[in-house]
Short mmCIF file of C-alpha atoms in Angstrom, two decimals:
data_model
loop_
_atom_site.label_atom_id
_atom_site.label_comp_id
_atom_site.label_asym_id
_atom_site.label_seq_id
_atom_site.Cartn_x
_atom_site.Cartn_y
_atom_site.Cartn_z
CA UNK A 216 4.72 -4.41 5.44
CA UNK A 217 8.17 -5.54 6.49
CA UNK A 218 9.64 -5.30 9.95
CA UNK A 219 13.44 -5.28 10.10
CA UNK A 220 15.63 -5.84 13.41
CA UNK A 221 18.90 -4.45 12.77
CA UNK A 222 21.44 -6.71 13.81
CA UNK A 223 22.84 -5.82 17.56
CA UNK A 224 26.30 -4.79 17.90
CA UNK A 225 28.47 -7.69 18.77
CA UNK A 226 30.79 -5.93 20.86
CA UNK A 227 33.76 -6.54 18.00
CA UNK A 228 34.73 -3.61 16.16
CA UNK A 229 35.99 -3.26 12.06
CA UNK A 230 39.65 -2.13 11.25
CA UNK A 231 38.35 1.78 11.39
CA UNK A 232 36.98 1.05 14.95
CA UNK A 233 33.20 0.70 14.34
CA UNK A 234 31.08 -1.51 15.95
CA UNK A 235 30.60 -4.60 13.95
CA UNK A 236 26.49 -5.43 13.81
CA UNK A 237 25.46 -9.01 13.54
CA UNK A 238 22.90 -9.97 10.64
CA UNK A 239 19.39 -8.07 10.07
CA UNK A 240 16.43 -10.30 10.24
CA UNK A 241 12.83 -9.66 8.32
CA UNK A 242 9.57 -11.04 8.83
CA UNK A 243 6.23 -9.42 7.02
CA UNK A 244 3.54 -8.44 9.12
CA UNK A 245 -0.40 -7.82 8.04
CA UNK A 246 -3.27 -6.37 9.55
CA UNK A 247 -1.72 -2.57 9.73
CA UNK A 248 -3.49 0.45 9.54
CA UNK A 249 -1.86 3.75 8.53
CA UNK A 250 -2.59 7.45 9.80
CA UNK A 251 -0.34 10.44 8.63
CA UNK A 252 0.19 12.97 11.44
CA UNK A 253 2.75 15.89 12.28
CA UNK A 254 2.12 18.32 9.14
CA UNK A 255 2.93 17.46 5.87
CA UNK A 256 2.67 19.42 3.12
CA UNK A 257 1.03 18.94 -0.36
CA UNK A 258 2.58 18.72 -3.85
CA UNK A 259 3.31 21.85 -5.40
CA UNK A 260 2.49 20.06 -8.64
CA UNK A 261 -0.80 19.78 -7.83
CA UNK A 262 -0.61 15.68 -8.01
CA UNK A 263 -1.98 14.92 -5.24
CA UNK A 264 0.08 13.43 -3.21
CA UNK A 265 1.52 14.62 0.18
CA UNK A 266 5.09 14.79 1.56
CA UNK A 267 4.11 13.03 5.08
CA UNK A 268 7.54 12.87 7.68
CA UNK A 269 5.71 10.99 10.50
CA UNK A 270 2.99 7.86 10.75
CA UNK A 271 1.12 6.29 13.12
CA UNK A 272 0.61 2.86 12.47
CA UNK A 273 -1.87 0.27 13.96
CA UNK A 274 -2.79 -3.47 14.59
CA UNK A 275 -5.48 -5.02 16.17
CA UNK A 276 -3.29 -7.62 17.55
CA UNK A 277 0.17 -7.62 19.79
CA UNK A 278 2.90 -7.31 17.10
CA UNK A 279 6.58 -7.78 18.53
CA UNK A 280 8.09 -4.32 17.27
CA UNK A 281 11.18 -2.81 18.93
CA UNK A 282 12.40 0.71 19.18
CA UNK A 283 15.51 0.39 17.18
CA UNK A 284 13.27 -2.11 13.91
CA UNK A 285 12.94 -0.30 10.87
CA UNK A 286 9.81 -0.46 9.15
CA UNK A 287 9.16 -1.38 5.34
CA UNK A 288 5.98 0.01 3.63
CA UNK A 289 4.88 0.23 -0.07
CA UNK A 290 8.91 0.64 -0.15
CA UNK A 291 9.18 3.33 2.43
CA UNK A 292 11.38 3.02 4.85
CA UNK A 293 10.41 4.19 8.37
CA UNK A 294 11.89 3.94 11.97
CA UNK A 295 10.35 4.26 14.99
CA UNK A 296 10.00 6.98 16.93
CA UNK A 297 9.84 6.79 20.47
CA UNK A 298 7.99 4.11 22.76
CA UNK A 299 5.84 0.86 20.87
CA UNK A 300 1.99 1.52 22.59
CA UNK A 301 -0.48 -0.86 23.17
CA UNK A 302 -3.74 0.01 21.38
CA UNK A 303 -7.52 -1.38 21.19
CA UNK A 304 -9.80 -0.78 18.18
CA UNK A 305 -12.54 1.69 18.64
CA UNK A 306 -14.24 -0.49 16.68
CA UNK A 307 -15.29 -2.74 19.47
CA UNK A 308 -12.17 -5.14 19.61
CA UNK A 309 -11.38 -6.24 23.16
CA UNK A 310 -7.96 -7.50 22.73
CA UNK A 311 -5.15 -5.35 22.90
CA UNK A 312 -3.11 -4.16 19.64
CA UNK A 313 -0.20 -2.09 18.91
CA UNK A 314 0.63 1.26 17.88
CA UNK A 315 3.67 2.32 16.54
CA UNK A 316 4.90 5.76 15.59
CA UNK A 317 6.82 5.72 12.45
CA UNK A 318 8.99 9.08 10.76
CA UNK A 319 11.04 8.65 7.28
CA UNK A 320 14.46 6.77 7.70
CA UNK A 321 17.14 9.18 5.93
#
């Protein structure tokens, strides 16, 4: 999995008037679970697979994710939707994690 941080605008603007945005920066990140959630709907084909809009996705460990990062998965890209959670395994870890909330970018 890839987290990008979209460059910040730098307060210049191009010649139509946008804001200019400095460079993106990656860094891979392991350790993630994935849950699909919010609907979905299966392949009319019959393949298999399943159209899923919206993720949740999980680490055992405190990840530095922002609100405006866009996620990279299996070549998927996601952003994040609403507020980065903290999160502890069921599974009898006792050190916080994160959470993230992830729906299709585009």
């Amino acid at each position: 999995m890839t987290i990008t941080s979209v460059g910040a605008v730098t307060g210049a603007t191009d010649a139509q008037g946008n804001p200019v945005r400095g460079a993106s920066t990656s860094v891979t990140s392991a350790g993630w679970y994935v849950a699909g959630n919010n609907g979905g709907a299966e392949d009319p084909t019959g393949y298999g697979t399943a159209d899923v809009p919206r993720i949740t996705i999980y680490n055992k460990t405190a990840v530095a994710v922002k609100a405006t990062d866009q996620i990279t998965i299996r070549g998927s890209v996601w952003k994040v939707v609403g507020v980065v959670e903290g999160w502890v395994s069921p599974l009898g870890s006792t050190v916080g994690g994160t959470a993230v909330t992830l729906e299709r970018a585009g």
